[in-house]
Structure formats: C-alpha cells, structure tokens
Amino acid sequence: MLDPVTGPRDGLALRCGRALLSPWARLVLLALLLVSAACAVLAYEPQRLLAAGWPPQLSGGTAVALFGVCYGLCTAALVPRPLLNLAAGALFGAPAGLAAAIAGTVIGAGISFTLGRLLGQEALRPLLRGRWLKVADGQLSRHGFRSVLALRLFPGVPFAAVNYCAAVSRMGCVPFLLATAAGSVPNTAAYVIAGSRAASPDSPVFLAATGFIVVSALAGAAVAWRKRHRLRES
C-alpha cells in the first residue's frame, strides 16, 4: 500500500504543534503564568485571607494542613513569605505554625521548581554564557544540596530566584526540596514565633525573635556587600 500523502493542512498543523511545544513557547507560557499570578495577588491579596479571613469552622490538623497548601500556592504566586510566616504564627502558634510554614515552603518551592524545569530549562540553559552564570550553574549542578542549603540560610536571597535558578541547573528535585526544608527553618521559625507573640510585642520571646530577624538581615547584607566588593576587585 502507498503511504498517505501529507497535505498542506497537515503540514501546517504539524508546524504549529512544534512551535507551541518549542522551548521558547514554553518559556513565554511560564512568564505569562508568573505575570498572571502576580496580578492575581495584587488584585485579591490572598495573604489577608490567610491572616484575617480564615474559616472559623476549620481547626486542628485539618486547618494546619490546608494552610500549608494555601501557603505553598501563595508562595508560588510570589506572595512574600515573611507575611505568610507571620500569619502562620498568629493563627496556629509557634509549633503548628512552623510545621505549616515549612510544609508550605516546600510545596511552593516544588511548584516553582517543576514549572521552571518543564517550561524554562531547555530555553534558558543555552543562555548561560557569562562567567558568573556558569559558576552559579556549576555549583548548583555539582553541589546542589549544600548550595541551596546555604542560599536558604542566607537571609535576603529572593526565594523565587533560588527556585528558578535551581530548576534551570541540572540538580535533582529531591536534594533541592530537602535543602529547602532544612535551610528555611531558622528564619521561618523567627517570623513564626514573632507572629505568635505579636499581641505582646514587649515580651522577651517577641523581642528575641525580632532581634534575630534584624541581626540575620544585617549580617546577610554585610556578607553580600563584602562578596560584591571582592567580585569587583577580581
């Protein structure tokens, strides 16, 4: 039997399908998703719902688990994590609030990593030509766990930036999530504790948590300035 002849319409459909599945088309889709998420956050302010409009009929472990899922979705939608951490402490107290916040952090990081890996990696990897970009990619690809752990411990590093840089690199998802969970504990705990004691801002616990946040931020800024100064001299 003779093979069927591909007509003009079939050829056009094939080319359109390839264009829609191309790396750059997927990267554009990722950008549109992020812009849409940011616009939704600005319009609806879901962090206020988490902090002030939490359904009163939800309580116990169900509420903590649901908050963790909502936290993760909000984090993936670029809601600032400090606000969510304060809300977790205010709603559930320190132990349960920390558990919800860390779970939400891992969920949000996993969503961002997956989106970046599926939609952005193939298009962005050929663009890693600068010296600093190659060094960063090499560190994440070869020493992913300890690199992400250090970045999570280092205050001031944008959460989303680490997610997508790791996604573009060749590091695995499991080491990324484990490093995110471990490295996010100190600063997350400080914000959650501060949120749990926000009603008594003169208490020693609140002052200690706030002091830790301020000192860690100043230390992070000092280290970043020093590294930047060294890079300029090199």
mmCIF file of C-alpha atoms in Angstrom:
data_model
loop_
_atom_site.group_PDB
_atom_site.id
_atom_site.type_symbol
_atom_site.label_atom_id
_atom_site.label_comp_id
_atom_site.label_asym_id
_atom_site.label_seq_id
_atom_site.Cartn_x
_atom_site.Cartn_y
_atom_site.Cartn_z
ATOM 1 C CA MET A 1 0.000 0.000 0.000
ATOM 2 C CA LEU A 2 1.058 3.525 -0.707
ATOM 3 C CA ASP A 3 1.842 5.806 2.218
ATOM 4 C CA PRO A 4 -0.668 8.618 2.702
ATOM 5 C CA VAL A 5 0.417 11.949 1.327
ATOM 6 C CA THR A 6 0.669 14.712 3.911
ATOM 7 C CA GLY A 7 -1.452 17.619 2.779
ATOM 8 C CA PRO A 8 -0.813 21.335 3.325
ATOM 9 C CA ARG A 9 -3.193 21.452 6.259
ATOM 10 C CA ASP A 10 -1.462 18.518 7.963
ATOM 11 C CA GLY A 11 1.901 20.204 7.450
ATOM 12 C CA LEU A 12 0.645 23.479 8.889
ATOM 13 C CA ALA A 13 -0.824 21.717 11.925
ATOM 14 C CA LEU A 14 2.439 19.874 12.494
ATOM 15 C CA ARG A 15 4.446 23.100 12.307
ATOM 16 C CA CYS A 16 2.049 24.872 14.683
ATOM 17 C CA GLY A 17 2.261 21.981 17.131
ATOM 18 C CA ARG A 18 6.051 22.076 17.051
ATOM 19 C CA ALA A 19 6.028 25.848 17.564
ATOM 20 C CA LEU A 20 3.703 25.585 20.552
ATOM 21 C CA LEU A 21 5.899 22.908 22.128
ATOM 22 C CA SER A 22 9.177 24.704 21.416
ATOM 23 C CA PRO A 23 11.395 25.762 24.347
ATOM 24 C CA TRP A 24 10.758 29.456 23.774
ATOM 25 C CA ALA A 25 6.991 28.974 23.594
ATOM 26 C CA ARG A 26 7.124 27.152 26.936
ATOM 27 C CA LEU A 27 9.270 29.923 28.395
ATOM 28 C CA VAL A 28 6.701 32.505 27.272
ATOM 29 C CA LEU A 29 3.999 30.385 28.912
ATOM 30 C CA LEU A 30 5.996 30.370 32.160
ATOM 31 C CA ALA A 31 6.355 34.148 32.015
ATOM 32 C CA LEU A 32 2.624 34.550 31.416
ATOM 33 C CA LEU A 33 1.846 32.274 34.357
ATOM 34 C CA LEU A 34 4.090 34.298 36.667
ATOM 35 C CA VAL A 35 2.666 37.621 35.498
ATOM 36 C CA SER A 36 -0.885 36.306 35.915
ATOM 37 C CA ALA A 37 -0.090 35.032 39.404
ATOM 38 C CA ALA A 38 1.439 38.364 40.401
ATOM 39 C CA CYS A 39 -1.594 40.252 39.081
ATOM 40 C CA ALA A 40 -3.937 37.918 40.961
ATOM 41 C CA VAL A 41 -2.003 38.516 44.169
ATOM 42 C CA LEU A 42 -2.185 42.280 43.718
ATOM 43 C CA ALA A 43 -5.904 42.130 42.957
ATOM 44 C CA TYR A 44 -7.103 39.677 45.597
ATOM 45 C CA GLU A 45 -4.387 39.868 48.293
ATOM 46 C CA PRO A 46 -4.726 36.220 49.415
ATOM 47 C CA GLN A 47 -2.340 36.825 52.319
ATOM 48 C CA ARG A 48 -5.112 38.822 54.008
ATOM 49 C CA LEU A 49 -7.466 35.868 53.694
ATOM 50 C CA LEU A 50 -4.882 33.622 55.316
ATOM 51 C CA ALA A 51 -4.312 36.013 58.214
ATOM 52 C CA ALA A 52 -7.729 37.574 58.862
ATOM 53 C CA GLY A 53 -10.377 35.659 56.943
ATOM 54 C CA TRP A 54 -9.516 32.065 57.846
ATOM 55 C CA PRO A 55 -12.732 29.990 58.058
ATOM 56 C CA PRO A 56 -13.586 29.666 61.778
ATOM 57 C CA GLN A 57 -15.045 26.171 61.361
ATOM 58 C CA LEU A 58 -11.625 24.796 60.386
ATOM 59 C CA SER A 59 -9.411 23.826 63.281
ATOM 60 C CA GLY A 60 -6.803 21.329 64.349
ATOM 61 C CA GLY A 61 -4.688 19.330 61.948
ATOM 62 C CA THR A 62 -7.043 19.937 59.021
ATOM 63 C CA ALA A 63 -6.620 23.689 59.314
ATOM 64 C CA VAL A 64 -2.826 23.390 59.594
ATOM 65 C CA ALA A 65 -2.646 21.116 56.536
ATOM 66 C CA LEU A 66 -4.954 23.340 54.482
ATOM 67 C CA PHE A 67 -2.976 26.410 55.479
ATOM 68 C CA GLY A 68 0.220 24.690 54.348
ATOM 69 C CA VAL A 69 -1.271 24.001 50.916
ATOM 70 C CA CYS A 70 -2.558 27.573 50.601
ATOM 71 C CA TYR A 71 0.833 28.849 51.769
ATOM 72 C CA GLY A 72 2.544 26.853 49.024
ATOM 73 C CA LEU A 73 0.220 28.141 46.320
ATOM 74 C CA CYS A 74 0.635 31.721 47.517
ATOM 75 C CA THR A 75 4.420 31.339 47.613
ATOM 76 C CA ALA A 76 4.427 30.021 44.052
ATOM 77 C CA ALA A 77 2.292 33.060 43.152
ATOM 78 C CA LEU A 78 5.060 35.313 44.536
ATOM 79 C CA VAL A 79 3.391 36.321 47.820
ATOM 80 C CA PRO A 80 6.219 37.359 50.199
ATOM 81 C CA ARG A 81 6.983 34.535 52.617
ATOM 82 C CA PRO A 82 7.588 36.740 55.702
ATOM 83 C CA LEU A 83 3.925 37.800 55.622
ATOM 84 C CA LEU A 84 2.801 34.189 55.409
ATOM 85 C CA ASN A 85 5.155 33.166 58.212
ATOM 86 C CA LEU A 86 3.772 35.865 60.493
ATOM 87 C CA ALA A 87 0.239 34.743 59.622
ATOM 88 C CA ALA A 88 1.115 31.108 60.406
ATOM 89 C CA GLY A 89 2.345 32.078 63.852
ATOM 90 C CA ALA A 90 -0.618 34.320 64.554
ATOM 91 C CA LEU A 91 -3.136 31.647 63.544
ATOM 92 C CA PHE A 92 -1.647 28.440 64.937
ATOM 93 C CA GLY A 93 1.085 29.387 67.397
ATOM 94 C CA ALA A 94 4.755 28.547 67.118
ATOM 95 C CA PRO A 95 4.938 24.699 66.795
ATOM 96 C CA ALA A 96 1.979 24.125 64.450
ATOM 97 C CA GLY A 97 2.622 27.391 62.610
ATOM 98 C CA LEU A 98 6.222 26.404 61.919
ATOM 99 C CA ALA A 99 5.132 22.989 60.624
ATOM 100 C CA ALA A 100 2.569 24.616 58.302
ATOM 101 C CA ALA A 101 5.058 27.225 57.103
ATOM 102 C CA ILE A 102 7.829 24.720 56.339
ATOM 103 C CA ALA A 103 5.378 22.415 54.565
ATOM 104 C CA GLY A 104 4.072 25.354 52.539
ATOM 105 C CA THR A 105 7.620 26.450 51.754
ATOM 106 C CA VAL A 106 8.450 23.019 50.345
ATOM 107 C CA ILE A 107 5.187 22.891 48.371
ATOM 108 C CA GLY A 108 5.747 26.337 46.870
ATOM 109 C CA ALA A 109 9.371 25.567 46.051
ATOM 110 C CA GLY A 110 8.326 22.289 44.426
ATOM 111 C CA ILE A 111 5.722 24.019 42.261
ATOM 112 C CA SER A 112 8.190 26.680 41.125
ATOM 113 C CA PHE A 113 10.953 24.129 40.513
ATOM 114 C CA THR A 114 8.655 21.928 38.437
ATOM 115 C CA LEU A 115 7.397 24.835 36.354
ATOM 116 C CA GLY A 116 10.912 26.119 35.801
ATOM 117 C CA ARG A 117 12.240 22.684 34.880
ATOM 118 C CA LEU A 118 9.422 21.848 32.453
ATOM 119 C CA LEU A 119 8.882 25.265 30.898
ATOM 120 C CA GLY A 120 12.140 27.181 31.236
ATOM 121 C CA GLN A 121 15.199 24.959 31.457
ATOM 122 C CA GLU A 122 15.535 23.994 27.812
ATOM 123 C CA ALA A 123 15.273 27.593 26.602
ATOM 124 C CA LEU A 124 17.447 29.204 29.279
ATOM 125 C CA ARG A 125 20.376 26.797 29.520
ATOM 126 C CA PRO A 126 21.891 27.875 26.162
ATOM 127 C CA LEU A 127 21.960 31.455 27.515
ATOM 128 C CA LEU A 128 24.334 30.591 30.403
ATOM 129 C CA ARG A 129 27.367 32.203 28.815
ATOM 130 C CA GLY A 130 28.528 34.746 31.392
ATOM 131 C CA ARG A 131 31.270 33.764 33.835
ATOM 132 C CA TRP A 132 29.138 34.295 36.949
ATOM 133 C CA LEU A 133 26.207 32.441 35.410
ATOM 134 C CA LYS A 134 28.394 29.477 34.534
ATOM 135 C CA VAL A 135 29.885 29.408 38.016
ATOM 136 C CA ALA A 136 26.434 29.527 39.626
ATOM 137 C CA ASP A 137 25.136 26.812 37.312
ATOM 138 C CA GLY A 138 28.157 24.637 38.031
ATOM 139 C CA GLN A 139 27.733 25.000 41.781
ATOM 140 C CA LEU A 140 24.042 24.102 41.648
ATOM 141 C CA SER A 141 24.584 21.243 39.217
ATOM 142 C CA ARG A 142 27.518 19.622 41.070
ATOM 143 C CA HIS A 143 26.875 20.677 44.681
ATOM 144 C CA GLY A 144 23.151 21.295 44.609
ATOM 145 C CA PHE A 145 22.195 20.327 48.147
ATOM 146 C CA ARG A 146 24.797 22.345 50.007
ATOM 147 C CA SER A 147 24.466 25.298 47.624
ATOM 148 C CA VAL A 148 20.689 25.547 48.066
ATOM 149 C CA LEU A 149 21.065 24.952 51.817
ATOM 150 C CA ALA A 150 23.460 27.907 52.056
ATOM 151 C CA LEU A 151 21.183 30.107 49.955
ATOM 152 C CA ARG A 152 18.159 29.274 52.117
ATOM 153 C CA LEU A 153 20.111 30.022 55.290
ATOM 154 C CA PHE A 154 21.380 33.291 53.803
ATOM 155 C CA PRO A 155 18.760 35.988 54.534
ATOM 156 C CA GLY A 156 17.773 38.358 51.772
ATOM 157 C CA VAL A 157 18.190 35.955 48.835
ATOM 158 C CA PRO A 158 14.898 36.022 46.879
ATOM 159 C CA PHE A 159 13.038 32.754 47.361
ATOM 160 C CA ALA A 160 11.697 32.584 43.795
ATOM 161 C CA ALA A 161 15.104 33.348 42.275
ATOM 162 C CA VAL A 162 16.652 30.328 44.016
ATOM 163 C CA ASN A 163 13.773 28.141 42.858
ATOM 164 C CA TYR A 164 14.156 29.001 39.199
ATOM 165 C CA CYS A 165 17.955 29.053 39.200
ATOM 166 C CA ALA A 166 17.916 25.535 40.639
ATOM 167 C CA ALA A 167 15.326 24.486 38.061
ATOM 168 C CA VAL A 168 17.485 25.712 35.180
ATOM 169 C CA SER A 169 20.525 23.879 36.584
ATOM 170 C CA ARG A 170 20.941 20.097 36.481
ATOM 171 C CA MET A 171 20.385 19.437 40.200
ATOM 172 C CA GLY A 172 17.747 16.934 41.222
ATOM 173 C CA CYS A 173 14.368 17.781 42.648
ATOM 174 C CA VAL A 174 14.707 15.715 45.841
ATOM 175 C CA PRO A 175 18.001 17.308 47.013
ATOM 176 C CA PHE A 176 16.523 20.714 46.193
ATOM 177 C CA LEU A 177 13.436 20.127 48.332
ATOM 178 C CA LEU A 178 15.415 18.623 51.231
ATOM 179 C CA ALA A 179 17.849 21.555 51.239
ATOM 180 C CA THR A 180 14.932 23.989 51.064
ATOM 181 C CA ALA A 181 13.217 22.370 54.042
ATOM 182 C CA ALA A 182 16.370 22.294 56.194
ATOM 183 C CA GLY A 183 17.705 25.711 55.245
ATOM 184 C CA SER A 184 14.398 27.536 55.668
ATOM 185 C CA VAL A 185 13.887 26.540 59.309
ATOM 186 C CA PRO A 186 15.861 29.263 61.178
ATOM 187 C CA ASN A 187 14.446 32.389 59.558
ATOM 188 C CA THR A 188 10.985 30.876 59.152
ATOM 189 C CA ALA A 189 10.930 29.964 62.849
ATOM 190 C CA ALA A 190 11.868 33.521 63.814
ATOM 191 C CA TYR A 191 8.988 35.008 61.808
ATOM 192 C CA VAL A 192 6.503 32.396 63.030
ATOM 193 C CA ILE A 193 7.475 32.991 66.659
ATOM 194 C CA ALA A 194 7.200 36.739 66.166
ATOM 195 C CA GLY A 195 3.739 36.258 64.666
ATOM 196 C CA SER A 196 2.647 34.047 67.548
ATOM 197 C CA ARG A 197 3.649 36.740 70.064
ATOM 198 C CA ALA A 198 2.537 39.766 68.035
ATOM 199 C CA ALA A 199 -0.168 40.529 70.610
ATOM 200 C CA SER A 200 2.531 41.129 73.242
ATOM 201 C CA PRO A 201 5.321 42.998 71.441
ATOM 202 C CA ASP A 202 7.142 43.732 74.691
ATOM 203 C CA SER A 203 7.552 40.058 75.619
ATOM 204 C CA PRO A 204 11.096 38.613 75.699
ATOM 205 C CA VAL A 205 10.184 35.946 73.128
ATOM 206 C CA PHE A 206 8.893 38.504 70.618
ATOM 207 C CA LEU A 207 11.913 40.745 71.152
ATOM 208 C CA ALA A 208 14.303 37.811 70.746
ATOM 209 C CA ALA A 209 12.642 36.690 67.514
ATOM 210 C CA THR A 210 12.609 40.218 66.137
ATOM 211 C CA GLY A 211 16.234 40.693 67.143
ATOM 212 C CA PHE A 212 17.208 37.501 65.327
ATOM 213 C CA ILE A 213 15.454 38.712 62.174
ATOM 214 C CA VAL A 214 17.195 42.093 62.281
ATOM 215 C CA VAL A 215 20.642 40.697 63.095
ATOM 216 C CA SER A 216 20.439 37.995 60.423
ATOM 217 C CA ALA A 217 19.318 40.549 57.828
ATOM 218 C CA LEU A 218 22.191 42.889 58.705
ATOM 219 C CA ALA A 219 24.668 40.007 58.650
ATOM 220 C CA GLY A 220 23.353 38.894 55.280
ATOM 221 C CA ALA A 221 23.640 42.413 53.871
ATOM 222 C CA ALA A 222 27.208 42.711 55.168
ATOM 223 C CA VAL A 223 28.244 39.392 53.621
ATOM 224 C CA ALA A 224 26.580 40.302 50.316
ATOM 225 C CA TRP A 225 28.364 43.680 50.241
ATOM 226 C CA ARG A 226 31.692 42.027 51.001
ATOM 227 C CA LYS A 227 31.252 39.411 48.291
ATOM 228 C CA ARG A 228 30.233 42.074 45.789
ATOM 229 C CA HIS A 229 33.290 44.157 46.688
ATOM 230 C CA ARG A 230 35.574 41.171 46.176
ATOM 231 C CA LEU A 231 33.993 40.364 42.833
ATOM 232 C CA ARG A 232 34.598 43.910 41.644
ATOM 233 C CA GLU A 233 38.251 43.709 42.643
ATOM 234 C CA SER A 234 38.775 40.359 40.913
#
